[in-house]
PDB file of C-alpha atoms in Angstrom:
ATOM      1  CA  UNK A 994     -41.798 -26.541  27.648  1.00  0.00           C
ATOM      2  CA  UNK A 995     -43.971 -24.030  29.589  1.00  0.00           C
ATOM      3  CA  UNK A 996     -43.684 -20.423  28.452  1.00  0.00           C
ATOM      4  CA  UNK A 997     -42.310 -19.316  31.835  1.00  0.00           C
ATOM      5  CA  UNK A 998     -39.616 -22.004  31.664  1.00  0.00           C
ATOM      6  CA  UNK A 999     -38.679 -20.945  28.130  1.00  0.00           C
ATOM      7  CA  UNK A1000     -38.363 -17.325  29.295  1.00  0.00           C
ATOM      8  CA  UNK A1001     -36.208 -18.397  32.217  1.00  0.00           C
ATOM      9  CA  UNK A1002     -33.950 -20.427  29.894  1.00  0.00           C
ATOM     10  CA  UNK A1003     -33.662 -17.510  27.466  1.00  0.00           C
ATOM     11  CA  UNK A1004     -32.947 -15.125  30.308  1.00  0.00           C
ATOM     12  CA  UNK A1005     -30.162 -17.367  31.536  1.00  0.00           C
ATOM     13  CA  UNK A1006     -28.700 -17.598  28.027  1.00  0.00           C
ATOM     14  CA  UNK A1007     -28.626 -13.855  27.320  1.00  0.00           C
ATOM     15  CA  UNK A1008     -25.693 -13.025  29.651  1.00  0.00           C
ATOM     16  CA  UNK A1009     -23.681 -15.832  28.036  1.00  0.00           C
ATOM     17  CA  UNK A1010     -24.480 -14.517  24.574  1.00  0.00           C
ATOM     18  CA  UNK A1011     -23.511 -11.018  25.653  1.00  0.00           C
ATOM     19  CA  UNK A1012     -20.164 -12.330  26.889  1.00  0.00           C
ATOM     20  CA  UNK A1013     -19.610 -14.319  23.696  1.00  0.00           C
ATOM     21  CA  UNK A1014     -20.305 -11.332  21.458  1.00  0.00           C
ATOM     22  CA  UNK A1015     -19.320  -8.179  23.357  1.00  0.00           C
ATOM     23  CA  UNK A1016     -19.933  -4.767  21.891  1.00  0.00           C
ATOM     24  CA  UNK A1017     -16.979  -3.625  19.822  1.00  0.00           C
ATOM     25  CA  UNK A1018     -15.185  -1.357  20.226  1.00  0.00           C
ATOM     26  CA  UNK A1019     -15.481  -0.563  23.916  1.00  0.00           C
ATOM     27  CA  UNK A1020     -12.286   1.480  23.949  1.00  0.00           C
ATOM     28  CA  UNK A1021      -9.807   2.979  21.473  1.00  0.00           C
ATOM     29  CA  UNK A1022      -8.069   0.382  19.320  1.00  0.00           C
ATOM     30  CA  UNK A1023      -4.419   0.216  18.288  1.00  0.00           C
ATOM     31  CA  UNK A1024      -3.161   0.594  14.727  1.00  0.00           C
ATOM     32  CA  UNK A1025       0.456  -0.417  14.257  1.00  0.00           C
ATOM     33  CA  UNK A1026       2.390   1.659  11.725  1.00  0.00           C
ATOM     34  CA  UNK A1027       5.508   0.367  10.010  1.00  0.00           C
ATOM     35  CA  UNK A1028       7.055   3.806   9.512  1.00  0.00           C
ATOM     36  CA  UNK A1029       7.931   6.960  11.393  1.00  0.00           C
ATOM     37  CA  UNK A1030       5.269   9.473  12.493  1.00  0.00           C
ATOM     38  CA  UNK A1031       4.104  11.745   9.696  1.00  0.00           C
ATOM     39  CA  UNK A1032       4.467   9.164   6.945  1.00  0.00           C
ATOM     40  CA  UNK A1033       1.858   8.090   4.422  1.00  0.00           C
ATOM     41  CA  UNK A1034       0.319   5.470   6.720  1.00  0.00           C
ATOM     42  CA  UNK A1035      -0.208   8.017   9.488  1.00  0.00           C
ATOM     43  CA  UNK A1036      -1.735  10.552   7.142  1.00  0.00           C
ATOM     44  CA  UNK A1037      -4.102   8.093   5.469  1.00  0.00           C
ATOM     45  CA  UNK A1038      -5.444   6.886   8.824  1.00  0.00           C
ATOM     46  CA  UNK A1039      -5.958  10.440  10.059  1.00  0.00           C
ATOM     47  CA  UNK A1040      -7.902  11.309   6.913  1.00  0.00           C
ATOM     48  CA  UNK A1041     -10.452   8.567   7.544  1.00  0.00           C
ATOM     49  CA  UNK A1042     -10.421   8.886  11.359  1.00  0.00           C
ATOM     50  CA  UNK A1043     -13.403  11.293  11.741  1.00  0.00           C
ATOM     51  CA  UNK A1044     -15.650   9.007   9.722  1.00  0.00           C
ATOM     52  CA  UNK A1045     -14.536   5.900  11.615  1.00  0.00           C
ATOM     53  CA  UNK A1046     -15.077   7.587  14.973  1.00  0.00           C
ATOM     54  CA  UNK A1047     -18.565   8.658  13.931  1.00  0.00           C
ATOM     55  CA  UNK A1048     -19.552   5.058  13.160  1.00  0.00           C
ATOM     56  CA  UNK A1049     -17.626   3.204  15.863  1.00  0.00           C
ATOM     57  CA  UNK A1050     -17.866   5.717  18.747  1.00  0.00           C
ATOM     58  CA  UNK A1051     -14.235   5.020  19.647  1.00  0.00           C
ATOM     59  CA  UNK A1052     -11.256   5.904  17.506  1.00  0.00           C
ATOM     60  CA  UNK A1053      -7.754   4.441  17.275  1.00  0.00           C
ATOM     61  CA  UNK A1054      -4.287   5.283  18.476  1.00  0.00           C
ATOM     62  CA  UNK A1055      -1.204   4.913  16.294  1.00  0.00           C
ATOM     63  CA  UNK A1056       1.723   2.791  17.434  1.00  0.00           C
ATOM     64  CA  UNK A1057       4.733   3.547  15.215  1.00  0.00           C
ATOM     65  CA  UNK A1058       7.153   0.618  14.898  1.00  0.00           C
ATOM     66  CA  UNK A1059       9.453   1.390  11.961  1.00  0.00           C
ATOM     67  CA  UNK A1060      11.817  -1.253  10.680  1.00  0.00           C
ATOM     68  CA  UNK A1061      12.390  -3.800   7.921  1.00  0.00           C
ATOM     69  CA  UNK A1062      10.118  -2.024   5.457  1.00  0.00           C
ATOM     70  CA  UNK A1063       7.066  -2.485   7.675  1.00  0.00           C
ATOM     71  CA  UNK A1064       7.749  -6.150   8.409  1.00  0.00           C
ATOM     72  CA  UNK A1065       8.548  -5.426  12.068  1.00  0.00           C
ATOM     73  CA  UNK A1066       5.124  -3.873  12.670  1.00  0.00           C
ATOM     74  CA  UNK A1067       3.473  -6.633  10.637  1.00  0.00           C
ATOM     75  CA  UNK A1068       5.058  -9.323  12.791  1.00  0.00           C
ATOM     76  CA  UNK A1069       4.082  -7.518  16.003  1.00  0.00           C
ATOM     77  CA  UNK A1070       0.500  -7.414  14.785  1.00  0.00           C
ATOM     78  CA  UNK A1071       0.548 -11.071  13.788  1.00  0.00           C
ATOM     79  CA  UNK A1072       1.646 -12.034  17.307  1.00  0.00           C
ATOM     80  CA  UNK A1073      -0.763  -9.670  19.089  1.00  0.00           C
ATOM     81  CA  UNK A1074      -3.926 -10.769  20.865  1.00  0.00           C
ATOM     82  CA  UNK A1075      -6.753 -11.322  18.348  1.00  0.00           C
ATOM     83  CA  UNK A1076      -9.129  -9.393  20.580  1.00  0.00           C
ATOM     84  CA  UNK A1077     -10.297  -6.752  18.127  1.00  0.00           C
ATOM     85  CA  UNK A1078      -7.959  -4.088  19.477  1.00  0.00           C
ATOM     86  CA  UNK A1079      -4.856  -4.736  17.402  1.00  0.00           C
ATOM     87  CA  UNK A1080      -4.572  -3.794  13.738  1.00  0.00           C
ATOM     88  CA  UNK A1081      -1.847  -2.834  11.283  1.00  0.00           C
ATOM     89  CA  UNK A1082      -1.970  -0.400   8.361  1.00  0.00           C
ATOM     90  CA  UNK A1083      -0.176  -2.562   5.853  1.00  0.00           C
ATOM     91  CA  UNK A1084       1.088  -1.915   2.351  1.00  0.00           C
ATOM     92  CA  UNK A1085       2.904  -3.269  -0.664  1.00  0.00           C
ATOM     93  CA  UNK A1086       6.203  -3.453   1.219  1.00  0.00           C
ATOM     94  CA  UNK A1087       4.866  -5.584   4.076  1.00  0.00           C
ATOM     95  CA  UNK A1088       2.488  -7.965   2.307  1.00  0.00           C
ATOM     96  CA  UNK A1089       3.568  -7.861  -1.336  1.00  0.00           C
ATOM     97  CA  UNK A1090       7.327  -7.427  -1.585  1.00  0.00           C
ATOM     98  CA  UNK A1091       8.311  -8.112   2.025  1.00  0.00           C
ATOM     99  CA  UNK A1092       7.505 -11.837   2.147  1.00  0.00           C
ATOM    100  CA  UNK A1093      10.205 -12.387  -0.519  1.00  0.00           C
ATOM    101  CA  UNK A1094      12.615  -9.680   0.556  1.00  0.00           C
ATOM    102  CA  UNK A1095      13.001 -10.449   4.260  1.00  0.00           C
ATOM    103  CA  UNK A1096      13.884 -13.802   5.769  1.00  0.00           C
ATOM    104  CA  UNK A1097      11.678 -14.640   8.731  1.00  0.00           C
ATOM    105  CA  UNK A1098      13.412 -17.201  10.970  1.00  0.00           C
ATOM    106  CA  UNK A1099      10.401 -17.340  13.289  1.00  0.00           C
ATOM    107  CA  UNK A1100       8.176 -18.557  10.484  1.00  0.00           C
ATOM    108  CA  UNK A1101       6.006 -15.428  10.287  1.00  0.00           C
ATOM    109  CA  UNK A1102       4.017 -15.266   7.039  1.00  0.00           C
ATOM    110  CA  UNK A1103       2.147 -11.948   6.564  1.00  0.00           C
ATOM    111  CA  UNK A1104      -0.603 -13.258   4.314  1.00  0.00           C
ATOM    112  CA  UNK A1105      -1.185 -16.282   6.533  1.00  0.00           C
ATOM    113  CA  UNK A1106      -0.858 -14.707   9.969  1.00  0.00           C
ATOM    114  CA  UNK A1107      -2.736 -11.487   9.166  1.00  0.00           C
ATOM    115  CA  UNK A1108      -6.355 -11.217   8.049  1.00  0.00           C
ATOM    116  CA  UNK A1109      -7.410  -8.586   5.544  1.00  0.00           C
ATOM    117  CA  UNK A1110      -9.905  -6.031   6.842  1.00  0.00           C
ATOM    118  CA  UNK A1111     -10.126  -3.454   4.059  1.00  0.00           C
ATOM    119  CA  UNK A1112      -8.018  -1.888   1.342  1.00  0.00           C
ATOM    120  CA  UNK A1113      -7.948   1.887   1.709  1.00  0.00           C
ATOM    121  CA  UNK A1114      -5.995   3.670  -1.003  1.00  0.00           C
ATOM    122  CA  UNK A1115      -3.190   3.579  -3.517  1.00  0.00           C
ATOM    123  CA  UNK A1116      -0.492   5.919  -4.709  1.00  0.00           C
ATOM    124  CA  UNK A1117       1.196   5.354  -8.064  1.00  0.00           C
ATOM    125  CA  UNK A1118       4.787   5.450  -9.083  1.00  0.00           C
ATOM    126  CA  UNK A1119       5.582   7.572 -12.118  1.00  0.00           C
ATOM    127  CA  UNK A1120       8.196   7.106 -14.829  1.00  0.00           C
ATOM    128  CA  UNK A1121      10.065  10.416 -14.892  1.00  0.00           C
ATOM    129  CA  UNK A1122      12.834  11.697 -17.174  1.00  0.00           C
ATOM    130  CA  UNK A1123      14.566  15.019 -17.690  1.00  0.00           C
ATOM    131  CA  UNK A1124      13.086  17.098 -20.545  1.00  0.00           C
ATOM    132  CA  UNK A1125      16.553  17.560 -22.071  1.00  0.00           C
ATOM    133  CA  UNK A1126      16.448  13.984 -23.375  1.00  0.00           C
ATOM    134  CA  UNK A1127      13.513  14.830 -25.612  1.00  0.00           C
ATOM    135  CA  UNK A1128      11.550  11.702 -24.757  1.00  0.00           C
ATOM    136  CA  UNK A1129       7.867  12.304 -25.348  1.00  0.00           C
ATOM    137  CA  UNK A1130       6.630   8.755 -24.816  1.00  0.00           C
ATOM    138  CA  UNK A1131       7.691   5.531 -23.121  1.00  0.00           C
ATOM    139  CA  UNK A1132       8.333   4.135 -26.605  1.00  0.00           C
ATOM    140  CA  UNK A1133      10.959   6.872 -27.114  1.00  0.00           C
ATOM    141  CA  UNK A1134      12.732   5.832 -23.911  1.00  0.00           C
ATOM    142  CA  UNK A1135      12.548   2.134 -24.798  1.00  0.00           C
ATOM    143  CA  UNK A1136      13.987   2.754 -28.255  1.00  0.00           C
ATOM    144  CA  UNK A1137      16.854   4.736 -26.741  1.00  0.00           C
ATOM    145  CA  UNK A1138      17.857   2.150 -24.108  1.00  0.00           C
ATOM    146  CA  UNK A1139      17.621  -0.685 -26.606  1.00  0.00           C
ATOM    147  CA  UNK A1140      20.006   1.196 -28.882  1.00  0.00           C
ATOM    148  CA  UNK A1141      22.183   2.377 -25.958  1.00  0.00           C
ATOM    149  CA  UNK A1142      21.931  -0.253 -23.196  1.00  0.00           C
ATOM    150  CA  UNK A1143      24.924   1.125 -21.311  1.00  0.00           C
ATOM    151  CA  UNK A1144      22.987   4.378 -20.822  1.00  0.00           C
ATOM    152  CA  UNK A1145      19.967   2.556 -19.377  1.00  0.00           C
ATOM    153  CA  UNK A1146      20.413   3.683 -15.790  1.00  0.00           C
ATOM    154  CA  UNK A1147      17.517   4.012 -13.379  1.00  0.00           C
ATOM    155  CA  UNK A1148      17.413   5.122  -9.770  1.00  0.00           C
ATOM    156  CA  UNK A1149      15.416   4.025  -6.767  1.00  0.00           C
ATOM    157  CA  UNK A1150      14.678   4.996  -3.186  1.00  0.00           C
ATOM    158  CA  UNK A1151      16.722   1.988  -2.068  1.00  0.00           C
ATOM    159  CA  UNK A1152      17.247  -1.724  -2.656  1.00  0.00           C
ATOM    160  CA  UNK A1153      14.002  -3.664  -2.437  1.00  0.00           C
ATOM    161  CA  UNK A1154      11.702  -0.653  -2.631  1.00  0.00           C
ATOM    162  CA  UNK A1155       8.839  -0.486  -5.111  1.00  0.00           C
ATOM    163  CA  UNK A1156      10.862   2.027  -7.153  1.00  0.00           C
ATOM    164  CA  UNK A1157      13.741  -0.446  -7.400  1.00  0.00           C
ATOM    165  CA  UNK A1158      11.528  -3.375  -8.331  1.00  0.00           C
ATOM    166  CA  UNK A1159       9.481  -1.234 -10.726  1.00  0.00           C
ATOM    167  CA  UNK A1160      12.703  -0.558 -12.628  1.00  0.00           C
ATOM    168  CA  UNK A1161      13.603  -4.259 -12.598  1.00  0.00           C
ATOM    169  CA  UNK A1162      10.136  -5.145 -13.886  1.00  0.00           C
ATOM    170  CA  UNK A1163      10.411  -2.491 -16.608  1.00  0.00           C
ATOM    171  CA  UNK A1164      13.708  -3.980 -17.782  1.00  0.00           C
ATOM    172  CA  UNK A1165      12.181  -7.459 -17.811  1.00  0.00           C
ATOM    173  CA  UNK A1166       9.215  -6.322 -19.860  1.00  0.00           C
ATOM    174  CA  UNK A1167      11.314  -4.563 -22.516  1.00  0.00           C
ATOM    175  CA  UNK A1168      14.108  -7.147 -22.583  1.00  0.00           C
ATOM    176  CA  UNK A1169      16.960  -4.826 -21.562  1.00  0.00           C
ATOM    177  CA  UNK A1170      19.428  -5.363 -18.710  1.00  0.00           C
ATOM    178  CA  UNK A1171      19.135  -1.960 -17.045  1.00  0.00           C
ATOM    179  CA  UNK A1172      21.591  -0.603 -14.470  1.00  0.00           C
ATOM    180  CA  UNK A1173      20.152   0.097 -11.023  1.00  0.00           C
ATOM    181  CA  UNK A1174      21.490   3.005  -8.951  1.00  0.00           C
ATOM    182  CA  UNK A1175      20.049   2.992  -5.399  1.00  0.00           C
ATOM    183  CA  UNK A1176      19.661   6.164  -3.350  1.00  0.00           C
ATOM    184  CA  UNK A1177      18.614   6.759   0.252  1.00  0.00           C
ATOM    185  CA  UNK A1178      15.044   7.774  -0.350  1.00  0.00           C
ATOM    186  CA  UNK A1179      12.729   9.228  -2.969  1.00  0.00           C
ATOM    187  CA  UNK A1180      14.011  12.815  -2.726  1.00  0.00           C
ATOM    188  CA  UNK A1181      17.649  12.034  -3.662  1.00  0.00           C
ATOM    189  CA  UNK A1182      16.426   9.648  -6.357  1.00  0.00           C
ATOM    190  CA  UNK A1183      14.360  12.418  -7.937  1.00  0.00           C
ATOM    191  CA  UNK A1184      17.293  14.820  -7.621  1.00  0.00           C
ATOM    192  CA  UNK A1185      19.462  12.359  -9.532  1.00  0.00           C
ATOM    193  CA  UNK A1186      17.038  12.505 -12.458  1.00  0.00           C
ATOM    194  CA  UNK A1187      17.088  16.301 -12.320  1.00  0.00           C
ATOM    195  CA  UNK A1188      20.900  16.450 -12.379  1.00  0.00           C
ATOM    196  CA  UNK A1189      21.347  13.746 -15.005  1.00  0.00           C
ATOM    197  CA  UNK A1190      23.106  11.217 -12.765  1.00  0.00           C
ATOM    198  CA  UNK A1191      20.569   8.645 -13.978  1.00  0.00           C
ATOM    199  CA  UNK A1192      18.422   8.384 -17.083  1.00  0.00           C
ATOM    200  CA  UNK A1193      15.068   7.783 -15.425  1.00  0.00           C
ATOM    201  CA  UNK A1194      13.226   6.679 -12.298  1.00  0.00           C
ATOM    202  CA  UNK A1195       9.890   5.013 -11.565  1.00  0.00           C
ATOM    203  CA  UNK A1196       9.193   6.410  -8.125  1.00  0.00           C
ATOM    204  CA  UNK A1197       6.484   7.935  -5.941  1.00  0.00           C
ATOM    205  CA  UNK A1198       4.298  10.118  -8.160  1.00  0.00           C
ATOM    206  CA  UNK A1199       3.170  12.693  -5.567  1.00  0.00           C
ATOM    207  CA  UNK A1200       6.821  13.378  -4.658  1.00  0.00           C
ATOM    208  CA  UNK A1201       7.665  14.555  -8.194  1.00  0.00           C
ATOM    209  CA  UNK A1202       4.330  16.174  -9.088  1.00  0.00           C
ATOM    210  CA  UNK A1203       5.475  19.733  -8.397  1.00  0.00           C
ATOM    211  CA  UNK A1204       8.559  19.345 -10.609  1.00  0.00           C
ATOM    212  CA  UNK A1205       6.487  17.745 -13.364  1.00  0.00           C
ATOM    213  CA  UNK A1206       3.948  20.575 -13.319  1.00  0.00           C
ATOM    214  CA  UNK A1207       6.784  23.117 -13.390  1.00  0.00           C
ATOM    215  CA  UNK A1208       8.267  21.450 -16.464  1.00  0.00           C
ATOM    216  CA  UNK A1209      11.447  20.409 -14.680  1.00  0.00           C
ATOM    217  CA  UNK A1210      10.655  16.737 -15.175  1.00  0.00           C
ATOM    218  CA  UNK A1211       8.593  14.869 -17.764  1.00  0.00           C
ATOM    219  CA  UNK A1212       6.085  12.230 -16.668  1.00  0.00           C
ATOM    220  CA  UNK A1213       5.948   9.541 -19.354  1.00  0.00           C
ATOM    221  CA  UNK A1214       3.598   7.098 -17.619  1.00  0.00           C
ATOM    222  CA  UNK A1215       2.138   6.056 -14.288  1.00  0.00           C
ATOM    223  CA  UNK A1216       2.677   2.566 -12.965  1.00  0.00           C
ATOM    224  CA  UNK A1217      -0.799   1.212 -12.037  1.00  0.00           C
ATOM    225  CA  UNK A1218      -3.222  -0.322 -14.499  1.00  0.00           C
ATOM    226  CA  UNK A1219      -5.541   2.658 -14.003  1.00  0.00           C
ATOM    227  CA  UNK A1220      -4.689   6.325 -14.559  1.00  0.00           C
ATOM    228  CA  UNK A1221      -3.878   8.578 -11.620  1.00  0.00           C
ATOM    229  CA  UNK A1222      -6.455  11.222 -10.727  1.00  0.00           C
ATOM    230  CA  UNK A1223      -3.728  13.889 -10.555  1.00  0.00           C
ATOM    231  CA  UNK A1224      -2.426  13.122 -14.067  1.00  0.00           C
ATOM    232  CA  UNK A1225      -5.534  12.298 -16.100  1.00  0.00           C
ATOM    233  CA  UNK A1226      -3.685  12.850 -19.378  1.00  0.00           C
ATOM    234  CA  UNK A1227      -0.649  10.711 -18.530  1.00  0.00           C
ATOM    235  CA  UNK A1228      -1.000   7.107 -19.786  1.00  0.00           C
ATOM    236  CA  UNK A1229      -0.469   4.017 -17.715  1.00  0.00           C
ATOM    237  CA  UNK A1230       2.542   1.837 -18.449  1.00  0.00           C
ATOM    238  CA  UNK A1231       0.219  -0.695 -20.037  1.00  0.00           C
ATOM    239  CA  UNK A1232      -1.365   1.961 -22.234  1.00  0.00           C
ATOM    240  CA  UNK A1233       2.156   3.042 -23.190  1.00  0.00           C
ATOM    241  CA  UNK A1234       2.913  -0.447 -24.506  1.00  0.00           C
ATOM    242  CA  UNK A1235       4.506  -2.177 -21.500  1.00  0.00           C
ATOM    243  CA  UNK A1236       2.567  -5.429 -21.020  1.00  0.00           C
ATOM    244  CA  UNK A1237       1.499  -6.787 -17.644  1.00  0.00           C
ATOM    245  CA  UNK A1238       2.816  -3.751 -15.727  1.00  0.00           C
ATOM    246  CA  UNK A1239       0.656  -2.879 -12.730  1.00  0.00           C
ATOM    247  CA  UNK A1240       2.408  -1.366  -9.704  1.00  0.00           C
ATOM    248  CA  UNK A1241       0.805   0.750  -7.004  1.00  0.00           C
ATOM    249  CA  UNK A1242       1.846   1.617  -3.465  1.00  0.00           C
ATOM    250  CA  UNK A1243      -1.309   0.367  -1.792  1.00  0.00           C
ATOM    251  CA  UNK A1244      -2.436   0.620   1.822  1.00  0.00           C
ATOM    252  CA  UNK A1245      -5.049  -1.124   3.928  1.00  0.00           C
ATOM    253  CA  UNK A1246      -5.887  -2.551   7.327  1.00  0.00           C
ATOM    254  CA  UNK A1247      -5.178  -6.062   8.572  1.00  0.00           C
ATOM    255  CA  UNK A1248      -5.645  -7.835  11.912  1.00  0.00           C
ATOM    256  CA  UNK A1249      -4.246 -10.916  13.650  1.00  0.00           C
ATOM    257  CA  UNK A1250      -5.608 -13.916  11.758  1.00  0.00           C
ATOM    258  CA  UNK A1251      -7.789 -15.183  14.623  1.00  0.00           C
ATOM    259  CA  UNK A1252      -9.592 -11.863  15.147  1.00  0.00           C
ATOM    260  CA  UNK A1253     -13.358 -12.515  15.349  1.00  0.00           C
ATOM    261  CA  UNK A1254     -15.044 -12.131  11.980  1.00  0.00           C
ATOM    262  CA  UNK A1255     -17.807  -9.838  13.310  1.00  0.00           C
ATOM    263  CA  UNK A1256     -15.122  -7.367  14.421  1.00  0.00           C
ATOM    264  CA  UNK A1257     -13.375  -7.510  11.044  1.00  0.00           C
ATOM    265  CA  UNK A1258     -16.669  -7.052   9.210  1.00  0.00           C
ATOM    266  CA  UNK A1259     -17.727  -4.099  11.349  1.00  0.00           C
ATOM    267  CA  UNK A1260     -14.438  -2.263  10.895  1.00  0.00           C
ATOM    268  CA  UNK A1261     -14.462  -3.063   7.173  1.00  0.00           C
ATOM    269  CA  UNK A1262     -17.941  -1.578   6.830  1.00  0.00           C
ATOM    270  CA  UNK A1263     -16.794   1.574   8.633  1.00  0.00           C
ATOM    271  CA  UNK A1264     -13.757   1.931   6.349  1.00  0.00           C
ATOM    272  CA  UNK A1265     -15.780   1.375   3.188  1.00  0.00           C
ATOM    273  CA  UNK A1266     -18.356   3.909   4.391  1.00  0.00           C
ATOM    274  CA  UNK A1267     -15.558   6.449   4.888  1.00  0.00           C
ATOM    275  CA  UNK A1268     -14.198   5.819   1.395  1.00  0.00           C
ATOM    276  CA  UNK A1269     -17.663   6.433  -0.083  1.00  0.00           C
ATOM    277  CA  UNK A1270     -17.664   9.948   1.376  1.00  0.00           C
ATOM    278  CA  UNK A1271     -16.747  12.524  -1.332  1.00  0.00           C
ATOM    279  CA  UNK A1272     -15.070  14.719   1.290  1.00  0.00           C
ATOM    280  CA  UNK A1273     -12.761  11.866   2.305  1.00  0.00           C
ATOM    281  CA  UNK A1274     -12.018  11.034  -1.329  1.00  0.00           C
ATOM    282  CA  UNK A1275     -11.097  14.683  -1.937  1.00  0.00           C
ATOM    283  CA  UNK A1276      -8.745  14.773   1.058  1.00  0.00           C
ATOM    284  CA  UNK A1277      -7.061  11.596  -0.114  1.00  0.00           C
ATOM    285  CA  UNK A1278      -6.617  13.091  -3.585  1.00  0.00           C
ATOM    286  CA  UNK A1279      -5.139  16.263  -2.113  1.00  0.00           C
ATOM    287  CA  UNK A1280      -2.551  14.075  -0.397  1.00  0.00           C
ATOM    288  CA  UNK A1281      -1.856  12.288  -3.682  1.00  0.00           C
ATOM    289  CA  UNK A1282      -3.727   9.068  -3.032  1.00  0.00           C
ATOM    290  CA  UNK A1283      -6.723   7.512  -4.760  1.00  0.00           C
ATOM    291  CA  UNK A1284      -9.392   5.799  -2.686  1.00  0.00           C
ATOM    292  CA  UNK A1285      -9.308   2.098  -3.576  1.00  0.00           C
ATOM    293  CA  UNK A1286     -11.862   0.312  -1.409  1.00  0.00           C
ATOM    294  CA  UNK A1287     -12.079  -3.440  -1.012  1.00  0.00           C
ATOM    295  CA  UNK A1288     -13.655  -5.599   1.680  1.00  0.00           C
ATOM    296  CA  UNK A1289     -12.067  -8.449   3.651  1.00  0.00           C
ATOM    297  CA  UNK A1290     -12.304 -11.309   1.143  1.00  0.00           C
ATOM    298  CA  UNK A1291     -11.320  -9.206  -1.861  1.00  0.00           C
ATOM    299  CA  UNK A1292      -8.447  -7.587   0.018  1.00  0.00           C
ATOM    300  CA  UNK A1293      -7.079 -10.935   1.224  1.00  0.00           C
ATOM    301  CA  UNK A1294      -7.131 -12.311  -2.320  1.00  0.00           C
ATOM    302  CA  UNK A1295      -5.477  -9.125  -3.599  1.00  0.00           C
ATOM    303  CA  UNK A1296      -2.619  -9.370  -1.080  1.00  0.00           C
ATOM    304  CA  UNK A1297      -1.958 -13.001  -1.972  1.00  0.00           C
ATOM    305  CA  UNK A1298      -1.908 -12.090  -5.666  1.00  0.00           C
ATOM    306  CA  UNK A1299       0.555  -9.269  -4.952  1.00  0.00           C
ATOM    307  CA  UNK A1300       2.863 -11.638  -3.073  1.00  0.00           C
ATOM    308  CA  UNK A1301       2.757 -14.024  -6.033  1.00  0.00           C
ATOM    309  CA  UNK A1302       3.460 -11.236  -8.518  1.00  0.00           C
ATOM    310  CA  UNK A1303       6.512  -9.859  -6.738  1.00  0.00           C
ATOM    311  CA  UNK A1304       8.317 -13.170  -6.150  1.00  0.00           C
ATOM    312  CA  UNK A1305       9.934 -13.450  -9.603  1.00  0.00           C
ATOM    313  CA  UNK A1306      10.836  -9.753  -9.621  1.00  0.00           C
ATOM    314  CA  UNK A1307      12.574  -9.896  -6.226  1.00  0.00           C
ATOM    315  CA  UNK A1308      14.459 -13.028  -7.254  1.00  0.00           C
ATOM    316  CA  UNK A1309      15.542 -11.418 -10.521  1.00  0.00           C
ATOM    317  CA  UNK A1310      16.769  -8.374  -8.612  1.00  0.00           C
ATOM    318  CA  UNK A1311      18.668 -10.475  -6.079  1.00  0.00           C
ATOM    319  CA  UNK A1312      17.209  -8.186  -3.423  1.00  0.00           C
ATOM    320  CA  UNK A1313      17.049 -10.250  -0.265  1.00  0.00           C
ATOM    321  CA  UNK A1314      17.754  -9.152   3.288  1.00  0.00           C
ATOM    322  CA  UNK A1315      18.188 -10.969   6.548  1.00  0.00           C
TER     323      UNK A1315
END
């Protein structure tokens, strides 16, 4: 083919290529949030926003759609146009526990209908007790509830929450039928430990950190398999002798499953770049979260593993909702 003809053919193809792979983003993009404004999801996204805007030129806007433990926002995202402008900041409740907890008559499956972009951060739960009990280790608590099973009461922030299912998992691991006492949120759950209404709780670690540091509560262990940056001297549940116990309130970004891979990869790279910034890591730590980066493939596999892990625990708890 003559050179001029080849140039003409290439010139004709370039507009088509440009249309097939448009620059992204060309405008602000939406991030659905499964909770009310000012919650953890909002705060985490705002911490990484300056870095994302620097790389992507455009930033995002938050669309708060609370309901069903984040499943409402997840389903909205799954049904949204896969055009690179719809994302969801997901978490353990929506993609780990939620698939077992909430019936979905429309057939929505979070880990099928949403594509992982990047994992962002995690926040641990913490096993807390009142100092008056004299428990110094998890082994002390386990010995007590095995000898006094009727006193083995634990609280949670509500049925189906990670604090509820953490307590169920703890009972399974130590072979004791513990008594669950649900409260309406983390704050009243923590207050119940302080007043002695319940023996212990395994709830949001940042929420009780001030009381732990003041000596009003004792932190016996943190729930993830790795130690929390805020409590470097507090063992994990596994280190404390509770096998196969790994629970973290994790957060990340997902998109409608058919979102173009180049868009997912570009946003993932921007998120991972933000999480490599020491200033961002420090801000996350100040909030009580640990940066926990993972790219698309690793994050997708992680979410599927979390869904698998929580199935038996939810069934054992009998915690299902319509």
